[in-house]
Short mmCIF file of C-alpha atoms and ligand atoms in Angstrom, two decimals:
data_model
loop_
_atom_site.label_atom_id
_atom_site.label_comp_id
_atom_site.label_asym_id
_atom_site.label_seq_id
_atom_site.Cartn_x
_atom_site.Cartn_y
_atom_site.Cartn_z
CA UNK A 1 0.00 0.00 0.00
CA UNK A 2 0.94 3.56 -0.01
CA UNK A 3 2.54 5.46 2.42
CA UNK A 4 0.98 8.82 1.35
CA UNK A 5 -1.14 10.10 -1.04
CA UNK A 6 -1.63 13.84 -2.13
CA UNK A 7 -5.50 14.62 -2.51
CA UNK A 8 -5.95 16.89 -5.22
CA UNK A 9 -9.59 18.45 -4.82
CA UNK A 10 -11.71 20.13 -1.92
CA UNK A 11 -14.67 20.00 0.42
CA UNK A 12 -16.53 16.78 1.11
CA UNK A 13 -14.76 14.42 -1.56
CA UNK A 14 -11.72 15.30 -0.09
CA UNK A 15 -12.65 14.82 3.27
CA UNK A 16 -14.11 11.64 1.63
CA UNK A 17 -10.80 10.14 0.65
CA UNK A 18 -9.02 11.35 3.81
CA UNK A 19 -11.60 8.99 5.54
CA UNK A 20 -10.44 5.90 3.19
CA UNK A 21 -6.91 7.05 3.30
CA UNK A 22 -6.97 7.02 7.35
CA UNK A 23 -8.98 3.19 7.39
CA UNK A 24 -5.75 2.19 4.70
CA UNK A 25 -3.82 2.83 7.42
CA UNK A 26 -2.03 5.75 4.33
CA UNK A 27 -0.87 9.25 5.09
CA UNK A 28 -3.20 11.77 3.34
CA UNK A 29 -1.84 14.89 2.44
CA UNK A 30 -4.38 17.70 1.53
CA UNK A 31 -3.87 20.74 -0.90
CA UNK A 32 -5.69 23.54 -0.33
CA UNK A 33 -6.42 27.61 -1.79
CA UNK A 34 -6.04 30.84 -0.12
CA UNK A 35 -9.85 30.67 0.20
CA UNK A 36 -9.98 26.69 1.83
CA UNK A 37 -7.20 27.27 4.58
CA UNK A 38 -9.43 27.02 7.60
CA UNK A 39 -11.48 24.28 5.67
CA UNK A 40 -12.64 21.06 6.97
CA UNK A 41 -10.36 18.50 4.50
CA UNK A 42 -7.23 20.53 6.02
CA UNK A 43 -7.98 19.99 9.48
CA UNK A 44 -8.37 16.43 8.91
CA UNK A 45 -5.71 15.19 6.69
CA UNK A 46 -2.17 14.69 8.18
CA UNK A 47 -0.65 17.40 6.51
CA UNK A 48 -1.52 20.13 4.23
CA UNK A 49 -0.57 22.22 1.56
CA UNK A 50 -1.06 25.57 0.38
CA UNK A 51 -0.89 25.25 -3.88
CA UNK A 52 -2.75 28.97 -4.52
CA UNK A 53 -4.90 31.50 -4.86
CA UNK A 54 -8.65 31.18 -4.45
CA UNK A 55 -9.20 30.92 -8.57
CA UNK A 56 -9.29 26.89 -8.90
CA UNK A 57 -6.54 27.71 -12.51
CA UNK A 58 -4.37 29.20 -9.59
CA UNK A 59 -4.86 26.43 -7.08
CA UNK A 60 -6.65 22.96 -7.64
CA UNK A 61 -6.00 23.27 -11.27
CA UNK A 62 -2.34 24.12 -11.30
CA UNK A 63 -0.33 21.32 -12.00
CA UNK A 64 2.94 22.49 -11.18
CA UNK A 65 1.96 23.77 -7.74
CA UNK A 66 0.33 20.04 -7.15
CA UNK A 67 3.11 17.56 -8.57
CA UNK A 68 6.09 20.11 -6.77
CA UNK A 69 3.88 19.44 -3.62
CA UNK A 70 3.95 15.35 -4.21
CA UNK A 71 7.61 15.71 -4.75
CA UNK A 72 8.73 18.08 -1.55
CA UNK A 73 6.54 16.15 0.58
CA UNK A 74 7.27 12.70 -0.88
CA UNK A 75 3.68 11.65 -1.52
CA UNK A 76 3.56 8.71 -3.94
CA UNK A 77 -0.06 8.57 -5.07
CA UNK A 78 -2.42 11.36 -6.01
CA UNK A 79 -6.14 11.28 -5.99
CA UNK A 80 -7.77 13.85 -7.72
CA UNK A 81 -11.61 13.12 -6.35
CA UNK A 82 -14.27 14.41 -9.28
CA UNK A 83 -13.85 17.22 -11.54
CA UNK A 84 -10.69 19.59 -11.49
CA UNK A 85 -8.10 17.60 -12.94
CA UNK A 86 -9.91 14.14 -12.17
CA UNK A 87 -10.82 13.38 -16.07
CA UNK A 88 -7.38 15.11 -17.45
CA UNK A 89 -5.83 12.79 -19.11
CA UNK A 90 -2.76 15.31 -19.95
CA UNK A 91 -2.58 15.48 -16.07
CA UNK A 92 -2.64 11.73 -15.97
CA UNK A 93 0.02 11.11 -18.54
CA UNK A 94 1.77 13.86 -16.45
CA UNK A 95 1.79 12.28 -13.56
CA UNK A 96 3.03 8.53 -15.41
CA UNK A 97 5.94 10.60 -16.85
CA UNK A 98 6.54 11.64 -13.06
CA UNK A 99 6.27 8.37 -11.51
CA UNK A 100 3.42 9.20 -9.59
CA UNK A 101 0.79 7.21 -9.34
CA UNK A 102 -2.46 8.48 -10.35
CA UNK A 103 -5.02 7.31 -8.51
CA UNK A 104 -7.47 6.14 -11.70
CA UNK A 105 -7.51 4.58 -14.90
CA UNK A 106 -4.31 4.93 -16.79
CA UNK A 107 -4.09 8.07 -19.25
CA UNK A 108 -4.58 5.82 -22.42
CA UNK A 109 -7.66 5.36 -21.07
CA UNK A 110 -8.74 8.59 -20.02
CA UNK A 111 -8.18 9.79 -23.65
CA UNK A 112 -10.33 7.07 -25.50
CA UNK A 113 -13.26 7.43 -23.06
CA UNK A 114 -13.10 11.19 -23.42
CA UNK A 115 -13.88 11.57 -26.99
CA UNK A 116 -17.24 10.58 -27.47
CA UNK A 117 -16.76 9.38 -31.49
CA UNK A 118 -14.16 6.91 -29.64
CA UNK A 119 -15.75 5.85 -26.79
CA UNK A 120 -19.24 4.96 -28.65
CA UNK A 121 -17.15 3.13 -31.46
CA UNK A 122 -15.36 0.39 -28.50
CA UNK A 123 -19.19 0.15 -27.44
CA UNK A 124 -20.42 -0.78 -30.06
CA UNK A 125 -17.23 -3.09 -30.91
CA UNK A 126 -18.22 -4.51 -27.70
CA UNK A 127 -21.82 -5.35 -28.92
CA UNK A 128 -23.03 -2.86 -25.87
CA UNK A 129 -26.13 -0.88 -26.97
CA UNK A 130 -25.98 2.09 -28.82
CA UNK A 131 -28.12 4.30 -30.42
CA UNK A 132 -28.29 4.71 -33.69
CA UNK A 133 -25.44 7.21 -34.83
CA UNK A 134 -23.44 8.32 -37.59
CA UNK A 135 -21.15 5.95 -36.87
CA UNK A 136 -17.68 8.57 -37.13
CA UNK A 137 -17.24 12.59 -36.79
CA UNK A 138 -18.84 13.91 -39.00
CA UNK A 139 -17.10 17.30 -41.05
CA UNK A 140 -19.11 17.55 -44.49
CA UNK A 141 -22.65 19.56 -44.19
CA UNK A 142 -24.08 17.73 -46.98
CA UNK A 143 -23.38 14.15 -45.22
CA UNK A 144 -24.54 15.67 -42.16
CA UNK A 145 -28.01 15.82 -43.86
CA UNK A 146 -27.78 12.32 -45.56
CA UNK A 147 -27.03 11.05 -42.17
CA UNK A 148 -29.70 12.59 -40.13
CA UNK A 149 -32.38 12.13 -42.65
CA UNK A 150 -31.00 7.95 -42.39
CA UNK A 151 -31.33 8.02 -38.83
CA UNK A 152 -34.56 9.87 -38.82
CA UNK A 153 -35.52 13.07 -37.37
CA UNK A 154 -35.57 14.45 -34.19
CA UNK A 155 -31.43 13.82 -34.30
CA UNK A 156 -28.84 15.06 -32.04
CA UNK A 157 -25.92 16.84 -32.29
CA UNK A 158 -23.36 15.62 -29.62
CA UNK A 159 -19.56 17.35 -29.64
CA UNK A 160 -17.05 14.80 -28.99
CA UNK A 161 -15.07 16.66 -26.24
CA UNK A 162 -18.75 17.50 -24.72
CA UNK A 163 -20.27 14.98 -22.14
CA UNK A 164 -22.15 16.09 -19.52
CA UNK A 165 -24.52 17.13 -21.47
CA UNK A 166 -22.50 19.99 -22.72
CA UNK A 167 -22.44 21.07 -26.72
CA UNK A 168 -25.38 18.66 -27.57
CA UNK A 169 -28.17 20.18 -30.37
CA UNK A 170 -31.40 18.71 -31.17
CA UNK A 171 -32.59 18.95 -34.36
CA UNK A 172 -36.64 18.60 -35.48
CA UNK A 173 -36.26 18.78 -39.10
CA UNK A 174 -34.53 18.39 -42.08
CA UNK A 175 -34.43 22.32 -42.75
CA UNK A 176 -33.14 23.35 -39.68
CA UNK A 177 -30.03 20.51 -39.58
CA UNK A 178 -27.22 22.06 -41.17
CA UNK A 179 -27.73 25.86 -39.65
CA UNK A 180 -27.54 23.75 -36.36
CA UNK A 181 -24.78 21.73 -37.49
CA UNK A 182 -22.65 24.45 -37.37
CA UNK A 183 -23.82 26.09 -34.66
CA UNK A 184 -22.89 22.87 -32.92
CA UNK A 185 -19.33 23.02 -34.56
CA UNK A 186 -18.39 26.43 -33.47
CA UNK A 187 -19.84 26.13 -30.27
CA UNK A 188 -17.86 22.85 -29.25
CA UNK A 189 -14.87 24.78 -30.77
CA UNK A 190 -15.65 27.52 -28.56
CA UNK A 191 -15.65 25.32 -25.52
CA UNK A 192 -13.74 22.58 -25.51
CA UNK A 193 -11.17 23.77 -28.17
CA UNK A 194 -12.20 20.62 -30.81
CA UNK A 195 -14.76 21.07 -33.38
CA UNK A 196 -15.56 17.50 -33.89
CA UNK A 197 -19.11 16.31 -33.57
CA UNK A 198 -21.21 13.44 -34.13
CA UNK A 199 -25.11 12.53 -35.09
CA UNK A 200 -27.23 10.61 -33.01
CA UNK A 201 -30.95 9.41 -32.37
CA UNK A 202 -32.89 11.09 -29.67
CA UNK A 203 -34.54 9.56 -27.30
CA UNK A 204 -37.29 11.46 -25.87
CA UNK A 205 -37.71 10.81 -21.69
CA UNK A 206 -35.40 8.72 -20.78
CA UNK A 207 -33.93 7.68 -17.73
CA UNK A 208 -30.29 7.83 -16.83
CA UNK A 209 -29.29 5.04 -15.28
CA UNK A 210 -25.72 4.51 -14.45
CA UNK A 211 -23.37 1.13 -13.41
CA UNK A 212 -20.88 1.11 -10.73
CA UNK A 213 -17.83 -0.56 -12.20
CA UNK A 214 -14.44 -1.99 -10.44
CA UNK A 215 -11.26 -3.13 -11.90
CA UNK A 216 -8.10 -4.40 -10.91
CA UNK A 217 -4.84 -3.96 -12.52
CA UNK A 218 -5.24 -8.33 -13.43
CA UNK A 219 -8.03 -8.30 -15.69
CA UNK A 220 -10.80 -8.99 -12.76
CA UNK A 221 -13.94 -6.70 -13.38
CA UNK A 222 -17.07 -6.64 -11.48
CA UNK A 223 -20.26 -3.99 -11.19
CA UNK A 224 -21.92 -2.61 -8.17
CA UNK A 225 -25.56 -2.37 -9.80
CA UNK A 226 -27.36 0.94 -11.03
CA UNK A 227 -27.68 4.27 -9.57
CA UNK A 228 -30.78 6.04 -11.07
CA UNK A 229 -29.76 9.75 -11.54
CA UNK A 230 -33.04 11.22 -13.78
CA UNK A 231 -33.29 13.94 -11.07
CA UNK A 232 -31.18 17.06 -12.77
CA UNK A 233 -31.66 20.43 -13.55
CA UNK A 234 -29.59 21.33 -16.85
CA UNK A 235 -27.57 18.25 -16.43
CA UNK A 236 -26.43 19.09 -12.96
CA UNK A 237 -27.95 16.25 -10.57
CA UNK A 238 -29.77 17.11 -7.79
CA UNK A 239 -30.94 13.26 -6.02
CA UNK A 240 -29.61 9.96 -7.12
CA UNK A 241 -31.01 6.86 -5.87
CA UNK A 242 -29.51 2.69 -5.83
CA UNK A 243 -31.12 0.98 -6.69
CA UNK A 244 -33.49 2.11 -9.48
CA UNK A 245 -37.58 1.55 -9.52
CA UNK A 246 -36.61 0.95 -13.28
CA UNK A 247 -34.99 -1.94 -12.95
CA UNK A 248 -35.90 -5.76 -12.24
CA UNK A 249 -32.74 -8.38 -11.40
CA UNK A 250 -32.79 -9.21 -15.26
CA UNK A 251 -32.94 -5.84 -16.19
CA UNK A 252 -29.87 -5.14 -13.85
CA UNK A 253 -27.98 -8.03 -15.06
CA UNK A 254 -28.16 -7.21 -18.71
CA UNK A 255 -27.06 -3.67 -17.95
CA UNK A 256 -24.56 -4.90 -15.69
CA UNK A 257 -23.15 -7.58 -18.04
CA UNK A 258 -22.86 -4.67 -20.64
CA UNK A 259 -20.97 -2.17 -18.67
CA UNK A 260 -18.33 -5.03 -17.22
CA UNK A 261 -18.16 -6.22 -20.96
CA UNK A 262 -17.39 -2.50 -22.14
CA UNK A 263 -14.74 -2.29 -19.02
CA UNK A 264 -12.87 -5.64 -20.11
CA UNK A 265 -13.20 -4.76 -24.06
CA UNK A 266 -11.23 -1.52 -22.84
CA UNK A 267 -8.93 -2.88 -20.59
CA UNK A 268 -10.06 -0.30 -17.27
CA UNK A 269 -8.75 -0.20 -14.40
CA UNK A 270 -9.46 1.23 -11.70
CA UNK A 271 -13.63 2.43 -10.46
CA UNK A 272 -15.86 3.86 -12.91
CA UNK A 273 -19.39 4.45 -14.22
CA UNK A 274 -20.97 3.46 -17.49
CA UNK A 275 -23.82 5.77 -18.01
CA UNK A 276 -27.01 4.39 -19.88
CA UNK A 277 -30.21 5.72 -21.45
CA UNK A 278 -33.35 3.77 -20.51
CA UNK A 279 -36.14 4.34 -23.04
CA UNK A 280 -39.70 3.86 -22.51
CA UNK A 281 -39.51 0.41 -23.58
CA UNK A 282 -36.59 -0.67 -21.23
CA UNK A 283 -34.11 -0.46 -23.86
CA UNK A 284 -31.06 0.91 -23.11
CA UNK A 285 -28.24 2.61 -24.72
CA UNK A 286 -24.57 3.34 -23.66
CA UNK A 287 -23.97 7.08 -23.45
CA UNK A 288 -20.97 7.83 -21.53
CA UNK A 289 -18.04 6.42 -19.27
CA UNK A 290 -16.72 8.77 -16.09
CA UNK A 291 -13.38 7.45 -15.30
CA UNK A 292 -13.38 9.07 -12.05
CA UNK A 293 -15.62 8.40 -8.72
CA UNK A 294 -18.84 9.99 -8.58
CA UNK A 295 -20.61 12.76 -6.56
CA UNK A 296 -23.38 9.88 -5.98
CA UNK A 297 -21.08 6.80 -4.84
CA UNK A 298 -22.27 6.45 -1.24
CA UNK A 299 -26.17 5.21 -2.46
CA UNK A 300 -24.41 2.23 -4.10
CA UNK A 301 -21.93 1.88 -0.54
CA UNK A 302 -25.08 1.71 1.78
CA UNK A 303 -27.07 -1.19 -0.56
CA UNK A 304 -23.92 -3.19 -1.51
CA UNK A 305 -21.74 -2.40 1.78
CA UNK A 306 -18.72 -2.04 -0.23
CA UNK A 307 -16.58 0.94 0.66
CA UNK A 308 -15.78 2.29 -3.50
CA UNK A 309 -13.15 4.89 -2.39
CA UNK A 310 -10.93 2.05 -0.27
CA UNK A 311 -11.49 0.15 -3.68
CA UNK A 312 -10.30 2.50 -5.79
CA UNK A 313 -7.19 3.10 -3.60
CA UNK A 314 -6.54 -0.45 -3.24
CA UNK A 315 -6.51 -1.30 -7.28
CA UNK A 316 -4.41 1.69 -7.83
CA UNK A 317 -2.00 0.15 -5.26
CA UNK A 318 -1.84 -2.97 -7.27
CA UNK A 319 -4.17 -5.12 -4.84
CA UNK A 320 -6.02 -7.82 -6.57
CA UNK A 321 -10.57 -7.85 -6.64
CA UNK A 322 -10.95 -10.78 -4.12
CA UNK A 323 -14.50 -10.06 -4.40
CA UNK A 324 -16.75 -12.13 -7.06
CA UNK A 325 -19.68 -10.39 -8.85
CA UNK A 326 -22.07 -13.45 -7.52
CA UNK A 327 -21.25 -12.26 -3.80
CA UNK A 328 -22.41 -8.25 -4.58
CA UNK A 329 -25.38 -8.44 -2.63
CA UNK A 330 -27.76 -5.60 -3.09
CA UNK A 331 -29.57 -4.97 0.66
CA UNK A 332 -32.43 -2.13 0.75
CA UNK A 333 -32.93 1.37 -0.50
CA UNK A 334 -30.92 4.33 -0.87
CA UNK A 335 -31.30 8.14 -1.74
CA UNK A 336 -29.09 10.75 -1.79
CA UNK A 337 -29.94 14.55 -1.85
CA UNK A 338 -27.82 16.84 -2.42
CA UNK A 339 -27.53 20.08 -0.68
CA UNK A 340 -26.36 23.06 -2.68
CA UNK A 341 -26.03 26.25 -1.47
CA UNK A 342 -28.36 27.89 -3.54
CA UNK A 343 -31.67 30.13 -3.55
CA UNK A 344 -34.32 27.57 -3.79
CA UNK A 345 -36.25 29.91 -6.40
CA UNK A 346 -34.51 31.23 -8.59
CA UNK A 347 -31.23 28.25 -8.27
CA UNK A 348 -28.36 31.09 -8.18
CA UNK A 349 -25.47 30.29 -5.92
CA UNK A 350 -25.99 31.42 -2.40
CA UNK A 351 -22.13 31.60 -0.99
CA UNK A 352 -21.57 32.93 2.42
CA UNK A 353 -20.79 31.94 6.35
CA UNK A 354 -22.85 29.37 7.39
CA UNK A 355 -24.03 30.86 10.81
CA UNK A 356 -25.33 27.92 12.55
CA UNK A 357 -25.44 24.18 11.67
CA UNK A 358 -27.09 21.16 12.98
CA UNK A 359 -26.71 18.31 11.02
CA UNK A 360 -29.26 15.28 11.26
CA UNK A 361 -28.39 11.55 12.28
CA UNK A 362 -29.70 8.57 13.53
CA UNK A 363 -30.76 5.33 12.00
CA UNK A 364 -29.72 5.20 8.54
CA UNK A 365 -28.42 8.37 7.96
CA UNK A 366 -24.70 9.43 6.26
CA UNK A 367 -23.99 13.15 5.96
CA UNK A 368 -21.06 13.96 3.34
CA UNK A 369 -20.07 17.21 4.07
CA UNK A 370 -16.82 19.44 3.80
CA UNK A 371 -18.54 22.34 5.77
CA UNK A 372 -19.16 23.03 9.51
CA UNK A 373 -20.10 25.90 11.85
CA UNK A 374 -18.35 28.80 11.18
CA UNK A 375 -17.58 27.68 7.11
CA UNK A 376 -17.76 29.88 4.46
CA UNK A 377 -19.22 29.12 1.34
CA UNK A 378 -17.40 30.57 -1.36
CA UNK A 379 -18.70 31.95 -4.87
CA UNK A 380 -14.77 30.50 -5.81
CA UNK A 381 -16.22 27.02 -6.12
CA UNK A 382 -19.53 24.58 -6.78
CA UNK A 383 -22.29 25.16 -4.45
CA UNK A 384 -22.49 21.16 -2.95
CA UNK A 385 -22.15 22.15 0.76
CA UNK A 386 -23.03 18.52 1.89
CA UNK A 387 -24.67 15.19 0.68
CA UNK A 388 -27.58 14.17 2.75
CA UNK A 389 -27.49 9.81 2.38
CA UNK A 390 -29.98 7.54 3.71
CA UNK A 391 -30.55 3.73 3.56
CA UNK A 392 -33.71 1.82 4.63
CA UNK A 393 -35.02 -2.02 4.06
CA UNK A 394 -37.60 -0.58 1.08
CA UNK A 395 -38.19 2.54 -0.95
CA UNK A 396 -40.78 3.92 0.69
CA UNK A 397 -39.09 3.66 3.81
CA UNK A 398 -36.24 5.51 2.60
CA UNK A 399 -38.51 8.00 1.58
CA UNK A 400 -39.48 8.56 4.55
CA UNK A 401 -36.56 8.89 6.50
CA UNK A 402 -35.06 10.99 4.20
CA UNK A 403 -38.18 13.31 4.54
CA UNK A 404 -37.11 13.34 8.34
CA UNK A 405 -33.46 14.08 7.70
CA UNK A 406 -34.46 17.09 5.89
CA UNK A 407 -36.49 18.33 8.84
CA UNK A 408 -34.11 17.78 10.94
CA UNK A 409 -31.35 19.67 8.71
CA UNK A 410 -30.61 23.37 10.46
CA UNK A 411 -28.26 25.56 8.03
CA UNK A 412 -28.41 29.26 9.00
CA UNK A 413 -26.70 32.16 6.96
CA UNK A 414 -26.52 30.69 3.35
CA UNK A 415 -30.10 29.60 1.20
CA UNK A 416 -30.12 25.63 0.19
CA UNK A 417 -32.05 24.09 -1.82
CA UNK A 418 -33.61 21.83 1.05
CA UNK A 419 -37.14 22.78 0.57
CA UNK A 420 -37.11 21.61 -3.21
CA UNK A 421 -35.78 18.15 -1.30
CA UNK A 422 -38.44 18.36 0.54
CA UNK A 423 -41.57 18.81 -1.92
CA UNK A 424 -39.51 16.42 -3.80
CA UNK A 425 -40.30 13.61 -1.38
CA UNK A 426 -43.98 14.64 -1.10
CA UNK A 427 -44.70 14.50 -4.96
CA UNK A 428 -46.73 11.75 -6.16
CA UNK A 429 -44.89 10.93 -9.17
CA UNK A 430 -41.61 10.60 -7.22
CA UNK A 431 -43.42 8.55 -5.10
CA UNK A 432 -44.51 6.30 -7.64
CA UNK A 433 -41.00 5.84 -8.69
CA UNK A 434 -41.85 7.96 -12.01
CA UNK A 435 -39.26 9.42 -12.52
CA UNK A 436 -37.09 10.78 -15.99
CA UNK A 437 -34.93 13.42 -17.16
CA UNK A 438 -38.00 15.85 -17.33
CA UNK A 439 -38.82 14.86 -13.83
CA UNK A 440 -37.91 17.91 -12.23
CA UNK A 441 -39.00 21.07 -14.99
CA UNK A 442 -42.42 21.13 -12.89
CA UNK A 443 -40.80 22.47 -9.79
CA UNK A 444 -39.75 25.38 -11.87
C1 MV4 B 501 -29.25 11.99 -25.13
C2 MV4 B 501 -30.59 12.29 -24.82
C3 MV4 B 501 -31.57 11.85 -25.68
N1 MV4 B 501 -31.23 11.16 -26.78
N2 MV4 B 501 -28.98 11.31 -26.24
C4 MV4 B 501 -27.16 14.51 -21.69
C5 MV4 B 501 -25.93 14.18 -20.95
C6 MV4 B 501 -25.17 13.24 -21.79
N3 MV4 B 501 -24.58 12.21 -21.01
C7 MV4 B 501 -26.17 12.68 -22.73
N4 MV4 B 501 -27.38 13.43 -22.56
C8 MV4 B 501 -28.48 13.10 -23.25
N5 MV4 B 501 -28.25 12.37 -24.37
C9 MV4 B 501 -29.94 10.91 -27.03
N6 MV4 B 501 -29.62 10.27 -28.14
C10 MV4 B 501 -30.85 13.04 -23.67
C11 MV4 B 501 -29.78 13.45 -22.88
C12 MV4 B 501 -30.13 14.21 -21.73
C13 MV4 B 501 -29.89 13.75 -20.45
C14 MV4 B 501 -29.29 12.52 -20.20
C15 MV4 B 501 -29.05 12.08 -18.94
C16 MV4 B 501 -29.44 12.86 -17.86
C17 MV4 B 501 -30.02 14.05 -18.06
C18 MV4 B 501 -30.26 14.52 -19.35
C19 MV4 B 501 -30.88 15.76 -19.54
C20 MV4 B 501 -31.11 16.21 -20.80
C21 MV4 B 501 -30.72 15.44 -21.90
#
């Protein structure tokens, strides 16, 4: 195992790894900004850094302030948590070139599941799902049209760098396709510096339903089940659940068969998701892979007990998957809501000092936080102040309890979005388990 491993991120995903770094028995060493030093990850790592200024490009993003840290302090392993630089795979290949380890898939990797063209073609190489597409980038306006018109209209425009939901265009008719198509072009240009794009069926309401994946560095692969995140607001997720009300065991299987067949066909390593569409019909399609660990891991720790961060350190450390996929036993229900600082009318960012906080416990409950009396919010970063996580034997029961977390949930001098939680858990349709990527344009 390691002796010590730099965590590259902030609030409660650092404070997340510390946790699994401390059970390891590994020295965690946190980085922080000019904005984070009294924050909660740098009171409770062993030792901490400071790599900046407030701006994350000065601080969590800069890469020479990070690996110099690793090297003065003689940290072996980095883990970058999600976003910053958790899905560079420049920073990866960095790192390699360093001989640090990076705590993820290897860079190779990281580069073929982060253009979309590429990632789709190894799918469907893999005989995974896909929807119909146009099969390679596509550059020519005229072939654009011939495509779409193939597929059939409404299409999608997806750009290759996007993800996320980012740089996607739908398209109703054949008149309006190539004025979107380069739209699309120079707007993925425009944001992600690469112009290429791709064509695409649209599925209208679907779920997302996502598969926990784990790898070793000896070919063993296994999932953890679904997570069912339809509950966004322009592709930002607000309440993920494990498992889904979607799903049956065969249903799960399939899906789960399909993302470990997609991990092997790639040769992954490491934890990761394979994100699906679900139609109507319980089809689904392969969308996405994040190489990284998710915001939403904990609902798939509480049903399948399995602890994914300690996983993901352990693979990177070249321990072997003891665990077989027939002894992943999924036990009861689990949501997750997440708590943003934010007004919950109008969803702008509500940063300040959080003047009192109580948070709630009890049977069942797992609060995820990086934040405590006293914190401030800052406008510097996202506004996730804490991830409210509750398990229970059923669904409903989960519902419930997570109705009385939220009541019992004090935050006093910043606005959350807590009372949207709330009416969430009274609505019928949410209730009923019906629940897709539209779910949530009625509360606004
Ligand atoms: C789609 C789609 C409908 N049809 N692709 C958005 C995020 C990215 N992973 C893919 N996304 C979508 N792709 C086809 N062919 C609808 C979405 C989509 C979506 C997907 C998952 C979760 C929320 C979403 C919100 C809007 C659109």
């Amino acid at each position: 195992m390691f002796n010590k491993v730099l965590i590259a991120n902030r609030g409660e995903i650092a404070v997340r790894i510390i946790r699994a770094c401390k059970e390891l028995g590994v020295q965690s060493l946190a980085v922080y900004s000019d904005a984070d030093k009294d924050a909660l990850h740098v009171r409770l790592a062993d030792g901490a850094v400071c790599i900046g200024p407030a701006k994350s490009t000065d601080s969590y993003l800069n890469v020479t302030s990070i690996i110099s840290t690793m090297q003065v302090a003689d940290a072996e392993a980095i883990h970058p948590g999600y976003g910053f630089l958790a899905e560079n795979a420049a920073f990866a290949e960095a790192c390699e070139n360093c001989g640090i380890q990076f705590i993820g898939p290897t860079s190779a990797v990281m580069r073929l599941m982060g253009n979309k063209v590429n990632a789709k073609r190894v799918a469907e190489e893999a005989k995974v799902p896909v929807l119909a597409w146009s099969e390679h980038a596509v550059t020519d306006e005229n072939e654009a049209l011939e495509i779409a018109c193939r597929i059939g209209f409404p299409v999608l425009i997806k750009a290759s760098s996007g993800g996320g939901g980012k740089g996607m265009k739908l398209v109703h008719t054949k008149a309006s396709l190539i004025g979107s198509f380069r739209t699309a072009r120079m707007e993925a240009l425009a944001s992600f510096g690469d112009d290429e794009v791709f064509i695409e069926q649209y599925c209208e309401s679907p779920r997302h339903v996502e598969i926990q994946v784990m790898a070793d560095q000896f070919g063993n692969v296994i999932h953890l089940g679904e997570r069912e995140c339809s509950i966004q607001r322009r592709h930002q997720k607000i309440l993920e659940e494990c498992p889904s009300s979607a799903l049956d065991g065969r249903l799960r299987n399939r899906m789960g068969d399909a993302a470990v067949k997609l991990a092997k066909a790639i040769r992954y390593t490491g934890v990761g998701t394979v994100e699906f569409l679900l139609d109507n019909n319980n089809k689904f399609y392969f969308m996405e892979m994040n190489t990284r660990v998710q915001v939403e891991h904990p609902v798939t720790e509480m049903v399948t007990g399995v602890d994914i961060v300690k996983e993901q350190i352990k693979y990177a450390a070249r321990r072997r998957l003891r665990m077989k996929q027939r002894s992943v036993q999924m036990r009861g229900h689990s949501i997750e809501c997440r708590i943003n600082a934010e007004d919950p009318k109008t969803f702008m960012p509500s940063p300040g000092t959080i003047k009192e906080l109580i948070l709630p416990g009890g049977p069942g409950v797992r609060v995820d936080t990086g934040v405590y009396q006293g914190s401030v919010v800052s406008p510097f970063y996202d506004s996730l102040v804490a991830k409210l996580i509750v398990h229970a034997d059923t669904r409903a029961e989960a519902i419930t309890r997570m109705a009385r977390a939220l009541d019992e949930f004090h935050i006093k001098g910043i606005k959350t979005n807590i009372p949207l939680h709330q009416k969430i858990m009274k609505d019928h349709d949410f209730i009923a388990g019906n629940t897709d990527i539209n779910f949530l344009s009625k509360f606004s």
